[in-house]
PDB file of C-alpha atoms and ligand atoms in Angstrom:
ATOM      1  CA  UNK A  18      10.090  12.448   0.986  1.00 97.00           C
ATOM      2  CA  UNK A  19       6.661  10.270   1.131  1.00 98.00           C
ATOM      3  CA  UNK A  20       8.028   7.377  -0.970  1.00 98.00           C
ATOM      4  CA  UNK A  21       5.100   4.940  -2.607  1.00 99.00           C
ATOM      5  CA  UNK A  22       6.737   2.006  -3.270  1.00 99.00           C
ATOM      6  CA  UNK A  23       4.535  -1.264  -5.633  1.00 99.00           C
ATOM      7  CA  UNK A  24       5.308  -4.530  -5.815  1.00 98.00           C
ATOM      8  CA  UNK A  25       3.709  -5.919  -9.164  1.00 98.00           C
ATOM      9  CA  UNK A  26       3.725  -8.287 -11.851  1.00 98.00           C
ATOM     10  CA  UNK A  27       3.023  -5.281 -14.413  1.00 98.00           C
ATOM     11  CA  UNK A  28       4.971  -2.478 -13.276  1.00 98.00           C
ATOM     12  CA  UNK A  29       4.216  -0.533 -16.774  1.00 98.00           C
ATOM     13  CA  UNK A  30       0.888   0.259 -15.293  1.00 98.00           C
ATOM     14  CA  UNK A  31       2.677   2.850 -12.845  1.00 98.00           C
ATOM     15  CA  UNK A  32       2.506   6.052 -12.350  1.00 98.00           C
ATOM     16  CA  UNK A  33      -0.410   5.736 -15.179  1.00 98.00           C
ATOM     17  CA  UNK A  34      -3.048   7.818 -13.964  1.00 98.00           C
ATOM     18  CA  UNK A  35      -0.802   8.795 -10.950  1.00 98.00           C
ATOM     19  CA  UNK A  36       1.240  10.714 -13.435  1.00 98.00           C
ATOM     20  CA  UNK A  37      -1.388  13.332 -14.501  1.00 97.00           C
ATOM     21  CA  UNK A  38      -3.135  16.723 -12.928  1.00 97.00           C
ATOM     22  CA  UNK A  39      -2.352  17.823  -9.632  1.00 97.00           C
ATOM     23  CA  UNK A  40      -0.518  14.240  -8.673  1.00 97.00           C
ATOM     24  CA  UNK A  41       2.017  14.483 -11.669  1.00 98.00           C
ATOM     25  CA  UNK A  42       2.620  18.351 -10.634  1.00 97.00           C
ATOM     26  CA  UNK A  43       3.251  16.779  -6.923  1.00 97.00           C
ATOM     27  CA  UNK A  44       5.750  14.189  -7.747  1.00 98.00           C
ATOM     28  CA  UNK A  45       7.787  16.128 -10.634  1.00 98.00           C
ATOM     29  CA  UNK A  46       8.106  19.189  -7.727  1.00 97.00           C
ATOM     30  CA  UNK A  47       9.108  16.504  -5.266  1.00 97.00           C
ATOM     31  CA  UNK A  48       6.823  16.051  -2.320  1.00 97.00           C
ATOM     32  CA  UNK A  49       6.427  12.467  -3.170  1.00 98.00           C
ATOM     33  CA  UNK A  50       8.039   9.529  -4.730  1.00 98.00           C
ATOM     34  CA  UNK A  51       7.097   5.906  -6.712  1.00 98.00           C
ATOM     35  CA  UNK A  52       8.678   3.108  -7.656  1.00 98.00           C
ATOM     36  CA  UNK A  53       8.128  -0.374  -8.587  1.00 98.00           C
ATOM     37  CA  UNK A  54       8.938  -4.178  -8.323  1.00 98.00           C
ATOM     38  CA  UNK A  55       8.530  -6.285 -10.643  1.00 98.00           C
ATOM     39  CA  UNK A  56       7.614  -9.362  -8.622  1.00 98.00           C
ATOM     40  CA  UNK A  57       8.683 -11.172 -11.743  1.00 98.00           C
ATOM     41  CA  UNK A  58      12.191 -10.450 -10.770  1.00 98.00           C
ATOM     42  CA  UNK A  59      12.206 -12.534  -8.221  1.00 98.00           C
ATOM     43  CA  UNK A  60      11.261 -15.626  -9.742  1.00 98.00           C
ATOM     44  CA  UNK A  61      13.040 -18.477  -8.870  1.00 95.00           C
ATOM     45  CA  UNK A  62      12.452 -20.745 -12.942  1.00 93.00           C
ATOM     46  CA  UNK A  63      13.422 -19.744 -16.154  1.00 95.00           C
ATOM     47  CA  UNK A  64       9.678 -19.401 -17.243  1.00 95.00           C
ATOM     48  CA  UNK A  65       9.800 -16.379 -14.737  1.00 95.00           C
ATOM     49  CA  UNK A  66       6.598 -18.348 -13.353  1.00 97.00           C
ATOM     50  CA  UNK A  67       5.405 -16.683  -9.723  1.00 98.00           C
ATOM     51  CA  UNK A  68       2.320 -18.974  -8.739  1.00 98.00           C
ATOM     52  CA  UNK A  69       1.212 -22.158  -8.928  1.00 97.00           C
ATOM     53  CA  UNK A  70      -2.391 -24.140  -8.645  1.00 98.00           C
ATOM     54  CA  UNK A  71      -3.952 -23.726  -5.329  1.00 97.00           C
ATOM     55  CA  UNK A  72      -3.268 -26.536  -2.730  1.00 98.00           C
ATOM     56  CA  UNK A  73      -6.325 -28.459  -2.124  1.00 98.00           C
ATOM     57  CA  UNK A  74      -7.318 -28.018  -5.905  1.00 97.00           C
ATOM     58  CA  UNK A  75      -9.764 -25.488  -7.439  1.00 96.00           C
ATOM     59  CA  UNK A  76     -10.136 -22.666  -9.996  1.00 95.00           C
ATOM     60  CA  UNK A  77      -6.917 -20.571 -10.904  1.00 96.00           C
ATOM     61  CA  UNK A  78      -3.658 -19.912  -9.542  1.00 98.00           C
ATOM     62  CA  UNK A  79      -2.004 -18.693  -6.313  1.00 98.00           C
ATOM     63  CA  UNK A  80       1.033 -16.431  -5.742  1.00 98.00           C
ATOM     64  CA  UNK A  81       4.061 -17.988  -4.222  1.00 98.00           C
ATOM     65  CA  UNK A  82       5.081 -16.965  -0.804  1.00 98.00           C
ATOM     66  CA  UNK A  83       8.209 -17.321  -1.261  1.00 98.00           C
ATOM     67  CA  UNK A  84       8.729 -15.961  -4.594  1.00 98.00           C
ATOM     68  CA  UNK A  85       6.739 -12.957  -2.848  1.00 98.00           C
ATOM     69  CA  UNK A  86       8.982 -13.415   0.729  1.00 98.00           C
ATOM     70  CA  UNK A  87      11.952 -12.610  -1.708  1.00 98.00           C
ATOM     71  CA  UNK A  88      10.513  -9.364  -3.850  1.00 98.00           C
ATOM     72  CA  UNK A  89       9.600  -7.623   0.077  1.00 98.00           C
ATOM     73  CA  UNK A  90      12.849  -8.411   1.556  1.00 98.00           C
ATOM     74  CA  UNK A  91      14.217  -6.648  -1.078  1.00 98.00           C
ATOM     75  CA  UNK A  92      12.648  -3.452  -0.621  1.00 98.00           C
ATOM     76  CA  UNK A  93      14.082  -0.964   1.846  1.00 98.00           C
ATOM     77  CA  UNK A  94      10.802  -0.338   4.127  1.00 98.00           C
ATOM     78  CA  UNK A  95      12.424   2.733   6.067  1.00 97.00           C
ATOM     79  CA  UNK A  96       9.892   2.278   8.496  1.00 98.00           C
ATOM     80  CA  UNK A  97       6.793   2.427   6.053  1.00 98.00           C
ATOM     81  CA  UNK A  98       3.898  -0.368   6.547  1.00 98.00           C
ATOM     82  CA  UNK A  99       3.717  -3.102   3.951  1.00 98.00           C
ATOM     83  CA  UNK A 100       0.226  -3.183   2.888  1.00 98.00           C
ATOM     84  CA  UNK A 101      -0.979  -6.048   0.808  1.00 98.00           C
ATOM     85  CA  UNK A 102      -4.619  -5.401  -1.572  1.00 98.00           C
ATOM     86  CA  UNK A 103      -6.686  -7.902  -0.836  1.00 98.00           C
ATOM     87  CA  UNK A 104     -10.804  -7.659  -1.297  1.00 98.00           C
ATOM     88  CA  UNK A 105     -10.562  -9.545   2.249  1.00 97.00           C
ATOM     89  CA  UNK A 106      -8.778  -6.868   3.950  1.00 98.00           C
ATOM     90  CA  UNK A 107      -9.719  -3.504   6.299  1.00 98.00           C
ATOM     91  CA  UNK A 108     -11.758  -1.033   4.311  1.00 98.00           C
ATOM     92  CA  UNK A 109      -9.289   1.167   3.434  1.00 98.00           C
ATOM     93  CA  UNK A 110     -10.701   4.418   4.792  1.00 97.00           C
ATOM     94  CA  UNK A 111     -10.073   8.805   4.977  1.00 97.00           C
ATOM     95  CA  UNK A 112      -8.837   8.414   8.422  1.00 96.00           C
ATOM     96  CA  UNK A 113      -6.448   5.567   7.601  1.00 98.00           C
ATOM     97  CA  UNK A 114      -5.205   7.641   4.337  1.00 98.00           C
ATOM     98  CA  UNK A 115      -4.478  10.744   6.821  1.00 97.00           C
ATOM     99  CA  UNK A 116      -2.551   8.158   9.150  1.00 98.00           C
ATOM    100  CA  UNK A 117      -0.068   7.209   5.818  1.00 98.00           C
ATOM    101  CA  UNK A 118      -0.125  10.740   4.362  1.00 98.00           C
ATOM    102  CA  UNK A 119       1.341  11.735   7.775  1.00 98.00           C
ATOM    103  CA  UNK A 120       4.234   8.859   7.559  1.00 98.00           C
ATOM    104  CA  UNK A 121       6.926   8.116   5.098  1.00 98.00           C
ATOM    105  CA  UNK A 122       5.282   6.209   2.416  1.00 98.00           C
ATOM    106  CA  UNK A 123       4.143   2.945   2.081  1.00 99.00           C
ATOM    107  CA  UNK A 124       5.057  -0.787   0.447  1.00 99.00           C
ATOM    108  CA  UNK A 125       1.998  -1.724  -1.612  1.00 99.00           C
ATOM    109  CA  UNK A 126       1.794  -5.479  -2.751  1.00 98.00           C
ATOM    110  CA  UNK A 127      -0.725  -6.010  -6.085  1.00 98.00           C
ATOM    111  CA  UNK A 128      -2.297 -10.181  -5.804  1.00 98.00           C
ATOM    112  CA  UNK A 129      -3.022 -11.294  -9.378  1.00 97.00           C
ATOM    113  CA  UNK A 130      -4.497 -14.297 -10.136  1.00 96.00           C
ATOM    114  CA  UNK A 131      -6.582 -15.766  -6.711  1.00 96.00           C
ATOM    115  CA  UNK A 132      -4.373 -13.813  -4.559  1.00 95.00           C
ATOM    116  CA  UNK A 133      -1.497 -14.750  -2.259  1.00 98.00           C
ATOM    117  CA  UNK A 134      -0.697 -17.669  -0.687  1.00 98.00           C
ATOM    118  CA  UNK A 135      -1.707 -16.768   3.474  1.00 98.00           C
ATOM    119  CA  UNK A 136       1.423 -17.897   4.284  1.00 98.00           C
ATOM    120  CA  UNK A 137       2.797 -14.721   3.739  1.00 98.00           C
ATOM    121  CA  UNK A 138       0.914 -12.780   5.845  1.00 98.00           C
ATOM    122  CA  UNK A 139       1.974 -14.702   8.610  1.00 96.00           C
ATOM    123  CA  UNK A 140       5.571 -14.543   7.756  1.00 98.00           C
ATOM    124  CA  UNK A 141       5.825 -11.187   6.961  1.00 98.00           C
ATOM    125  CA  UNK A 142       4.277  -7.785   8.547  1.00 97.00           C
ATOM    126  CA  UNK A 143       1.719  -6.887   6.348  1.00 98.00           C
ATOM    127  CA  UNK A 144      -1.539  -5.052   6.710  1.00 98.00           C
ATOM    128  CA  UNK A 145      -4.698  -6.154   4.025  1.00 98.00           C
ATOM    129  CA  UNK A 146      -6.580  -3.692   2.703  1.00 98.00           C
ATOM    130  CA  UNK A 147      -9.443  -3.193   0.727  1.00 98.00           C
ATOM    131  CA  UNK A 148     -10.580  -0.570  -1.523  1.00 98.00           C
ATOM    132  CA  UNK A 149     -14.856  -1.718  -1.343  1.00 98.00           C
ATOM    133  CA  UNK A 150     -16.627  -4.868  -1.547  1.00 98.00           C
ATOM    134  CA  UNK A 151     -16.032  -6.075  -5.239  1.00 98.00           C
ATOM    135  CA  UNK A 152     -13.488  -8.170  -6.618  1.00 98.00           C
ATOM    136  CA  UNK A 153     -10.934  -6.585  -8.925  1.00 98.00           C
ATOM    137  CA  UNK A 154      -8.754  -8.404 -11.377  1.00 98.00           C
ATOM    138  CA  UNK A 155      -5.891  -7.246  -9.699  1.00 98.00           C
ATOM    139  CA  UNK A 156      -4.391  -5.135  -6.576  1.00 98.00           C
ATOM    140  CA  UNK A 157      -3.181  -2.448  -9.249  1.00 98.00           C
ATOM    141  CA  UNK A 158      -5.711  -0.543  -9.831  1.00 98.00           C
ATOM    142  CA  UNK A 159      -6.466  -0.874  -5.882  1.00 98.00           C
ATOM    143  CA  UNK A 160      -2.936   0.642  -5.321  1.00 99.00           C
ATOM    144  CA  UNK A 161      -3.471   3.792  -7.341  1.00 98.00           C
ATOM    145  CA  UNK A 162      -6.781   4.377  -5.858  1.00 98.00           C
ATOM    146  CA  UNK A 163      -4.773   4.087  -2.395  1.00 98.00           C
ATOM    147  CA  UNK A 164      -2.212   5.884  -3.632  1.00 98.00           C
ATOM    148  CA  UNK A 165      -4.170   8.876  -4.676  1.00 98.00           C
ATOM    149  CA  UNK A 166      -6.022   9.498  -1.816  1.00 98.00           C
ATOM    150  CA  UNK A 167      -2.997   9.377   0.643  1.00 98.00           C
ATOM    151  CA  UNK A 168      -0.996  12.015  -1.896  1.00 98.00           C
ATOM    152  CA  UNK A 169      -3.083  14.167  -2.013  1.00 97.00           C
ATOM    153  CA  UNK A 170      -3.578  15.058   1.435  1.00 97.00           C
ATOM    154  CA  UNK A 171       0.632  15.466   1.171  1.00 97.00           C
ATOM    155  CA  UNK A 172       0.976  19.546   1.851  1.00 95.00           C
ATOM    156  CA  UNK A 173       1.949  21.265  -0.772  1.00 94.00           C
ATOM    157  CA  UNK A 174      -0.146  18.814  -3.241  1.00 96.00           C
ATOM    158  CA  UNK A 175      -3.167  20.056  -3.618  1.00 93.00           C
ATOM    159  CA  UNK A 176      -3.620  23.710  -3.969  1.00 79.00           C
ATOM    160  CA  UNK A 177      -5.719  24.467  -0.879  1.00 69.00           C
ATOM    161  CA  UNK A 178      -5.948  23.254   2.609  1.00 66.00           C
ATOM    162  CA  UNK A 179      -9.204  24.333   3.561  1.00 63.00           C
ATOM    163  CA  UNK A 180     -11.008  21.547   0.202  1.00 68.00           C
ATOM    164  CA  UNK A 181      -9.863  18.840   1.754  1.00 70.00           C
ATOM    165  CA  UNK A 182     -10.984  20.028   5.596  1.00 74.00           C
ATOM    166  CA  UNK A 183     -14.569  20.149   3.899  1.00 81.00           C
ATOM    167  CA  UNK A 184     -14.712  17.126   2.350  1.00 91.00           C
ATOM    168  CA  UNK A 185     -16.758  13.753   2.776  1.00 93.00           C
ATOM    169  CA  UNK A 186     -15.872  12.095   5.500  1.00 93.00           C
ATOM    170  CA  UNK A 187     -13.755  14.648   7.313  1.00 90.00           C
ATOM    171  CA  UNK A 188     -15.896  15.386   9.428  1.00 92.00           C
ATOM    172  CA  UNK A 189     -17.940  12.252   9.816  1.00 94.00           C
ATOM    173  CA  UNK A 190     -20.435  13.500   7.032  1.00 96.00           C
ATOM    174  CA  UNK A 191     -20.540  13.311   3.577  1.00 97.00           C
ATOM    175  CA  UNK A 192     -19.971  16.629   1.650  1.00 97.00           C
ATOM    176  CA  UNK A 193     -23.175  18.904   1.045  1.00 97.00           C
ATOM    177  CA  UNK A 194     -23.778  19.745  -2.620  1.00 98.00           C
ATOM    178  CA  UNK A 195     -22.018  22.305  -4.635  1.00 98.00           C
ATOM    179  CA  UNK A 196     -22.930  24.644  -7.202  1.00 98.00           C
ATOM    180  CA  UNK A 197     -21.362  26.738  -9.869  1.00 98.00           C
ATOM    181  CA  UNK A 198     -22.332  29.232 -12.953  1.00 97.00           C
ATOM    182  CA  UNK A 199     -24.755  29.264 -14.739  1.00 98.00           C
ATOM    183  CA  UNK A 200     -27.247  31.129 -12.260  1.00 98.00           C
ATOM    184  CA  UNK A 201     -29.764  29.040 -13.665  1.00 98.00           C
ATOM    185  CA  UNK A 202     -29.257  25.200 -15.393  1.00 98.00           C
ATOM    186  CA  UNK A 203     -32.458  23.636 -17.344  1.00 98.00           C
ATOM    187  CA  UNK A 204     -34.410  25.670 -15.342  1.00 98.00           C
ATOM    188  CA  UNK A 205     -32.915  24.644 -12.302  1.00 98.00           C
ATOM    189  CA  UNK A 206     -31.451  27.725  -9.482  1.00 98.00           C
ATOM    190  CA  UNK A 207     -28.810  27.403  -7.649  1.00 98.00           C
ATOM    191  CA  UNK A 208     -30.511  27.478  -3.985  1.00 98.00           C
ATOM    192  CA  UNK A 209     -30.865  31.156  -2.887  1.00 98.00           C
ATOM    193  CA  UNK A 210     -28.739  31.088   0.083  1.00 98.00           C
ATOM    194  CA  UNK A 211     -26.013  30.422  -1.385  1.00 98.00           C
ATOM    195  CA  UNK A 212     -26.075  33.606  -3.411  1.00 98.00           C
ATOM    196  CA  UNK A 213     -27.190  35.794   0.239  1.00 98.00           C
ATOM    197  CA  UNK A 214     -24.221  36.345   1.099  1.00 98.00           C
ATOM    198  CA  UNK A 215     -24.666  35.621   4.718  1.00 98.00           C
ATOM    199  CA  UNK A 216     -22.032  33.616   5.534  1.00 98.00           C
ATOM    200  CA  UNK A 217     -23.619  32.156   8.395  1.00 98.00           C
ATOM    201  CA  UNK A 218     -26.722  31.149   6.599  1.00 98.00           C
ATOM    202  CA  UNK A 219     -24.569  29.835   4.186  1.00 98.00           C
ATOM    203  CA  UNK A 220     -22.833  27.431   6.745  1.00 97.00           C
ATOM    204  CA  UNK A 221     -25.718  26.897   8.417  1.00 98.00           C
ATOM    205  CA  UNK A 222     -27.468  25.451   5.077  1.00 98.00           C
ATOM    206  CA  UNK A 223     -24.457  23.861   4.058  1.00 98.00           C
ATOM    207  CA  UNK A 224     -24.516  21.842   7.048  1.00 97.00           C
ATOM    208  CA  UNK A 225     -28.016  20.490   7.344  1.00 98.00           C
ATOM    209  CA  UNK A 226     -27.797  19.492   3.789  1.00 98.00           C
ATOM    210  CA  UNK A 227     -24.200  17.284   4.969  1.00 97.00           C
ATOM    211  CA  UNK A 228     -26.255  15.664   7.322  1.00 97.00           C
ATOM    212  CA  UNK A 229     -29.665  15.092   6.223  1.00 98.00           C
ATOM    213  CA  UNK A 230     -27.372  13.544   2.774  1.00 98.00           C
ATOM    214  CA  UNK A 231     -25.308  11.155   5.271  1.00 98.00           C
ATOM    215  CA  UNK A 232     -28.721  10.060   7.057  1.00 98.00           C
ATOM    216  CA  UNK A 233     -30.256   8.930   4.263  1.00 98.00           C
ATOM    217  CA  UNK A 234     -27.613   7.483   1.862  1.00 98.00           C
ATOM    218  CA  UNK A 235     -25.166   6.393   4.589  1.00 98.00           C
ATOM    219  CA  UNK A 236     -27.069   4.867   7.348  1.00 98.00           C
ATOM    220  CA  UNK A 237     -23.907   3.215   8.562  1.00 97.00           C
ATOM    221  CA  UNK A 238     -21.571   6.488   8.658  1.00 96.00           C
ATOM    222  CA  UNK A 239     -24.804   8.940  10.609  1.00 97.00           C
ATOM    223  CA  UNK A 240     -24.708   6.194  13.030  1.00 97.00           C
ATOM    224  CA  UNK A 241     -20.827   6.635  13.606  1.00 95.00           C
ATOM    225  CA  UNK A 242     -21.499  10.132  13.651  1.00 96.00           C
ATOM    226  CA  UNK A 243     -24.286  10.400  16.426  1.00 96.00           C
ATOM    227  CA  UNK A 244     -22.027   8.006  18.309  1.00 95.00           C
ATOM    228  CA  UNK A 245     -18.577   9.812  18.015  1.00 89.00           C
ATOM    229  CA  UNK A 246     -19.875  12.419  20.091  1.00 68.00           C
ATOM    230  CA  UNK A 247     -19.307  16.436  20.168  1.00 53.00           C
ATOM    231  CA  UNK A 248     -16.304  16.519  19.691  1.00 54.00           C
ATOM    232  CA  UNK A 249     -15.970  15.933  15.694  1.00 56.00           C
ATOM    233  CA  UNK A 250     -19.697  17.724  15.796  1.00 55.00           C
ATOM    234  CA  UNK A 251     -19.763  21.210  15.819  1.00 57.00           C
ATOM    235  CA  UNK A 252     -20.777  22.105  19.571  1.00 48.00           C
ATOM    236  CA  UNK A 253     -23.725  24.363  19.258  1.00 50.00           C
ATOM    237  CA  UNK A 254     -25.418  22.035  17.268  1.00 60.00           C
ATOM    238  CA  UNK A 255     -27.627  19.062  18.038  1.00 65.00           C
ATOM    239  CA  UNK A 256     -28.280  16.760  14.525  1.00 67.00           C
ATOM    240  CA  UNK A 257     -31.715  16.541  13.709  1.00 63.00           C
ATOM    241  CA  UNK A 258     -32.366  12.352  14.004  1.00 63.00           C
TER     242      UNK A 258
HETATM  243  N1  SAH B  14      -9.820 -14.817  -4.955  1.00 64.57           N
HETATM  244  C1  SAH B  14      -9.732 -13.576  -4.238  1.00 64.57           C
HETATM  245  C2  SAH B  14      -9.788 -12.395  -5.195  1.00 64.57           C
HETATM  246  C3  SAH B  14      -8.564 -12.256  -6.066  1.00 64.57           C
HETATM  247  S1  SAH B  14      -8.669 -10.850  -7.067  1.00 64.57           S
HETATM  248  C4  SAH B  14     -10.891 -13.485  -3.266  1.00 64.57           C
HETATM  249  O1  SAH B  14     -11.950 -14.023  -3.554  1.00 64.57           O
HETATM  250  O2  SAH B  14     -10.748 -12.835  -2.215  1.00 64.57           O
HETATM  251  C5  SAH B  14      -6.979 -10.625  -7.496  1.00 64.57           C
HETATM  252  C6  SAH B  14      -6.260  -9.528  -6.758  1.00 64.57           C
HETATM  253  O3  SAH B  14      -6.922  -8.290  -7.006  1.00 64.57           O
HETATM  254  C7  SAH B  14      -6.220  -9.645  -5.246  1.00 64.57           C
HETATM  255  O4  SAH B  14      -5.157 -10.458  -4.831  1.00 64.57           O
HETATM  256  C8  SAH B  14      -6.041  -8.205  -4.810  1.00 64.57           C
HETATM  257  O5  SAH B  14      -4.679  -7.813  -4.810  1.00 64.57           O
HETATM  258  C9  SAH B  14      -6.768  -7.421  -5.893  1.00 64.57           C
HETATM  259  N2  SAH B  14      -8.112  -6.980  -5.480  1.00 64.57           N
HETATM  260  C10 SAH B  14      -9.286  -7.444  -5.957  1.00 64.57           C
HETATM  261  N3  SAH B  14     -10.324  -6.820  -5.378  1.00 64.57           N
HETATM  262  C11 SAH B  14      -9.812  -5.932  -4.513  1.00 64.57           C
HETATM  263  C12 SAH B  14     -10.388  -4.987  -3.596  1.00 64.57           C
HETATM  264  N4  SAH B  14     -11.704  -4.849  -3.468  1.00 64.57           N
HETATM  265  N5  SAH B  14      -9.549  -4.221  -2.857  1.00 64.57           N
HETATM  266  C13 SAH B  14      -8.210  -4.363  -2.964  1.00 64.57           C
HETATM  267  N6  SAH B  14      -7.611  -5.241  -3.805  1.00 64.57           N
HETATM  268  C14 SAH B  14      -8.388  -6.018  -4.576  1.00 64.57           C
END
């Protein structure tokens, strides 16, 4: 079973939102799994202290290495990466979160304080993610967001298959916009074509909206895009630049 295990200093944060909707339905039916460490636990002082002031001086405190050396050895990885949140790391990404939905699980390390001492990184296997260029408080929150996206791609999690093959980023655009009832909102329509019934025109529509919306608010994924080629584009079509 995909197995999500979280090394933390507040463990009572988990499952938290992981626990409700279709997520909560997943895990208490078994196609996935979560625990946590209490990083705590593996303090070596009766103060159950885990960091110390950074070397070199400055603002704040820094996670032991070897305090955190200690809490990873003692998780069973069963061949899942050990990824560590870090606002320095690889934008976490959907392709990435197909990659782990596709493996066992993974070890996910929450920083507190100014982080990790980068000793650890070096001493351990560990991959640094990122969630987006801000600074959280803490890798937590970072986790679940991780965590979410990879479960949900788990079969058998979300209800249909063919949502997530639609989505943003699946195929190198972001998702064109939906509609629903009423007919009419605030004396808005819904765009005609979608109510033609011409599936075609529908698809068709669908798909210039995905792309004209990924031109002009993602500059940096239409360039990808153009660049990956035919084969993620749909072959009879040339994108309008
Ligand atoms: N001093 C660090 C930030 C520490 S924030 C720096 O400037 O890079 C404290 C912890 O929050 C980090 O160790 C990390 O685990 C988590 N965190 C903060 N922002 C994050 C982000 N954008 N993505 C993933 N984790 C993040």
């Amino acid at each position: 079973m995909w197995r999500a295990t979280v090394l933390t200093l507040f463990p009572e944060m988990f499952p938290g939102p992981l626990d409700a909707s279709v997520l909560g339905r997943g895990r208490a039916e078994g196609h996935w799994a979560l625990d946590t460490v209490n990083i705590r636990d593996f303090s070596d002082n009766k103060y159950g202290s885990v960091d110390d002031t950074p070397a070199g001086g400055g603002a704040g405190l820094v996670m032991r290495a070897d305090i955190l050396s200690h809490a990873i050895d003692a998780v069973p990885k069963d061949n899942r990466p050990v990824l560590c949140l870090s606002p320095r790391g690889a934008p976490f990404t959907q392709a990435r979160a197909h990659e782990l939905a596709k493996g066992g699980g993974l070890v996910a390390i929450c920083g507190r304080f100014e982080g990790v001492d980068e000793r650890i990184f070096a001493a351990r296997d560990i991959e640094e993610v990122s969630i987006g260029d801000f600074v959280l408080a803490g890798g937590e929150i970072a986790a679940m967001a991780l965590i979410e996206a990879c479960v949900r791609l788990i079969p058998g999690v979300l209800g249909s298959a063919s949502s997530v093959r639609e989505e943003s980023f699946e195929g190198g655009l972001l998702e064109y916009p939906q509609y629903t009832r009423p007919r009419e909102f605030e004396g808005r329509a819904i765009p005609a074509v979608l109510l033609s019934g011409d599936h075609q025109r529908i698809a068709d529509w669908r798909r210039e909206e995905a792309e004209k919306i990924t031109r002009t608010r993602r500059p940096d994924l239409w360039e990808r895009f153009l660049a990956d080629g035919p084969i993620r584009r749909d072959k009879n079509k040339e994108p309008k630049r």
